[in-house]
Short mmCIF file of C-alpha atoms in Angstrom, two decimals:
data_model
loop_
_atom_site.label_atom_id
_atom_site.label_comp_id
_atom_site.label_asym_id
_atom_site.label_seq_id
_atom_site.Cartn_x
_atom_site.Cartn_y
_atom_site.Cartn_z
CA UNK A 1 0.00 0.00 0.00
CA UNK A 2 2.12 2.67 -1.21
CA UNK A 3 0.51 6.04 -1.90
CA UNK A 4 3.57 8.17 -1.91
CA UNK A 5 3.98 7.10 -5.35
CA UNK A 6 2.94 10.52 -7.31
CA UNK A 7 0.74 12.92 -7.20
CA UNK A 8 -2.99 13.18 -8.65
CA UNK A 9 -3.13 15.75 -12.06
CA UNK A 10 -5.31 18.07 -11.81
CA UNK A 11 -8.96 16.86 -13.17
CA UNK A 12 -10.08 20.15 -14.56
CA UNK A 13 -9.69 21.12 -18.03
CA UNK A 14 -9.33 24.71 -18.85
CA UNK A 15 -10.71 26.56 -21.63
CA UNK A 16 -7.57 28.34 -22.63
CA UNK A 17 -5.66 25.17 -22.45
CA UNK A 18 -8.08 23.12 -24.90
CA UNK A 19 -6.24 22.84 -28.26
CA UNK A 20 -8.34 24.65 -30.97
CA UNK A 21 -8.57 24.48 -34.78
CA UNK A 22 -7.13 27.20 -36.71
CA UNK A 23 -10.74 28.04 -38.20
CA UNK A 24 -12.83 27.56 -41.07
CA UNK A 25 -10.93 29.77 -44.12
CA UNK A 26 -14.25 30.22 -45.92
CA UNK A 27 -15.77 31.59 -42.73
CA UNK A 28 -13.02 33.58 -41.51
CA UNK A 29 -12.51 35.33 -44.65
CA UNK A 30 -16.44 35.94 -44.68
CA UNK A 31 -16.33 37.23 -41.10
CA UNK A 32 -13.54 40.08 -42.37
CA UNK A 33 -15.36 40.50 -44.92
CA UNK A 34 -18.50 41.44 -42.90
CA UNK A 35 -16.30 43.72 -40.69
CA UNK A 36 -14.89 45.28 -42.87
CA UNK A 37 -18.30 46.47 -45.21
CA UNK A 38 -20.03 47.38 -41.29
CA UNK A 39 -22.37 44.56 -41.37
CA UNK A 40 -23.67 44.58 -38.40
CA UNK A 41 -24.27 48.08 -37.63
CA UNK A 42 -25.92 47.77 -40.99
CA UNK A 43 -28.23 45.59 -40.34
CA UNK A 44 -28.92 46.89 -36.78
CA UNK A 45 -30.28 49.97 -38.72
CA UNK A 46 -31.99 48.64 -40.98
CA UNK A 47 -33.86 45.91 -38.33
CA UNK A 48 -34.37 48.72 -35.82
CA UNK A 49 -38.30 49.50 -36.67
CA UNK A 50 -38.85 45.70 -35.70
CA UNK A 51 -37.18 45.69 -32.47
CA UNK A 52 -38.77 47.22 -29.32
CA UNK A 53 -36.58 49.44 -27.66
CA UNK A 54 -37.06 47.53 -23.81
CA UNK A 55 -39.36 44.48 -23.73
CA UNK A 56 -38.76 40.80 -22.08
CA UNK A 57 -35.44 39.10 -22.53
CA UNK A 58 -32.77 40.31 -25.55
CA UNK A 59 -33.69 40.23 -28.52
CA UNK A 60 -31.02 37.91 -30.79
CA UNK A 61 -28.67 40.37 -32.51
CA UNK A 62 -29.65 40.99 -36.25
CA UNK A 63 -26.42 40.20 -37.51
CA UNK A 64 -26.28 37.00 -35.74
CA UNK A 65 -29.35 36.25 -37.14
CA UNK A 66 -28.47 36.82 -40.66
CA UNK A 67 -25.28 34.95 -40.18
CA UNK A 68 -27.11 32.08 -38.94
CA UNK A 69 -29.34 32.16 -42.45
CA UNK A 70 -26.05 32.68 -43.67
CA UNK A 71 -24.15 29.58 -43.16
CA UNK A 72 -27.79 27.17 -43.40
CA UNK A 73 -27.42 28.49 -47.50
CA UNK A 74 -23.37 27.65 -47.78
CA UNK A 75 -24.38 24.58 -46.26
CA UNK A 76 -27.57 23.50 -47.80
CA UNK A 77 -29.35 23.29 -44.26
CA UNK A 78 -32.61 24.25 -44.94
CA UNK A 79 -34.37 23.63 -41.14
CA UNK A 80 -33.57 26.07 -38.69
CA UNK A 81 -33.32 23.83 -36.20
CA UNK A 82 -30.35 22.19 -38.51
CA UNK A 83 -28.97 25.72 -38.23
CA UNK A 84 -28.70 25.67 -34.74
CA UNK A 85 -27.81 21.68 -34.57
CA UNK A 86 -24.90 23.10 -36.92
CA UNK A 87 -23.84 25.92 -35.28
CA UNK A 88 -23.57 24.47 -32.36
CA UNK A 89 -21.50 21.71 -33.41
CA UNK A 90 -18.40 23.93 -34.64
CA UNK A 91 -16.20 26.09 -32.80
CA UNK A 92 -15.35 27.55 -35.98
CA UNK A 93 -19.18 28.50 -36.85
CA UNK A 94 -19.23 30.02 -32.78
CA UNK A 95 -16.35 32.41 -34.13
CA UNK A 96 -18.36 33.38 -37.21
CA UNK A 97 -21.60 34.16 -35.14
CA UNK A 98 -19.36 36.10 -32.53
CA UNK A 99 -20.48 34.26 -29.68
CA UNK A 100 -18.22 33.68 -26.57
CA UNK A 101 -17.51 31.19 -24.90
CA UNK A 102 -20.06 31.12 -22.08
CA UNK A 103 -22.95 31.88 -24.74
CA UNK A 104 -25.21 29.52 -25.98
CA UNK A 105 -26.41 29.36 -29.69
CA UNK A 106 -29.43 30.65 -30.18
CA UNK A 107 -32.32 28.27 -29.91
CA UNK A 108 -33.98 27.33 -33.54
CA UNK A 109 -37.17 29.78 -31.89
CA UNK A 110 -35.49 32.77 -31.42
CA UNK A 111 -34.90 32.64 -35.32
CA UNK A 112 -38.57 31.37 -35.89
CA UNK A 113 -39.66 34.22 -34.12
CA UNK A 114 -37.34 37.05 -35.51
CA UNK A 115 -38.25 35.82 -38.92
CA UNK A 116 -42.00 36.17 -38.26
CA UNK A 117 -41.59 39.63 -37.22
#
């Protein structure tokens, strides 16, 4: 019975520590594309009649929105819950929908509902 042996390594994985892809190229040189034309504020402008200024919880970002739509058409996805199933899935899609993180995708009924409005 020996337990002096070694020591225990630590159990927790860190997110900084968690080797990552280097990205999607399409979708990266999309993204700086975007940023570069002012996409979002764009959009954000042009949305803004839709939107109430202060109502119930936040509203999904119009750019995220459209960027959702965005990457169902480059990948032939045509459900929105396939959207989300997708987006999801890929660190690399995460990046292109500027999430963090901590954030969740957006649900396949937040874009049901944006798209009805």
């Amino acid at each position: 019975m020996r337990r002096d042996e070694g020591v225990q390594e630590d159990l927790i994985a860190v997110w900084s520590e968690i080797p990552r892809s280097p990205g999607h190229a399409f979708y990266d040189k999309l993204q700086k594309l975007l940023r570069d034309a002012g996409f979002d504020a764009f959009v954000e402008d042009l949305c803004k009649p839709y939107y109430a200024a202060k109502m119930g919880a936040p509203s999904l970002p119009p750019g995220r929105y459209f960027r959702m739509h965005m990457v169902g058409y480059f990948e032939g996805i045509d459900s929105e819950r396939g959207i989300t199933w997708r987006c999801a899935d890929s660190f690399s899609l995460r990046d292109f929908l500027r999430l963090s993180s901590r954030e969740k995708v957006p649900d396949h009924s937040w874009l049901s509902k944006t798209r009805a409005r």
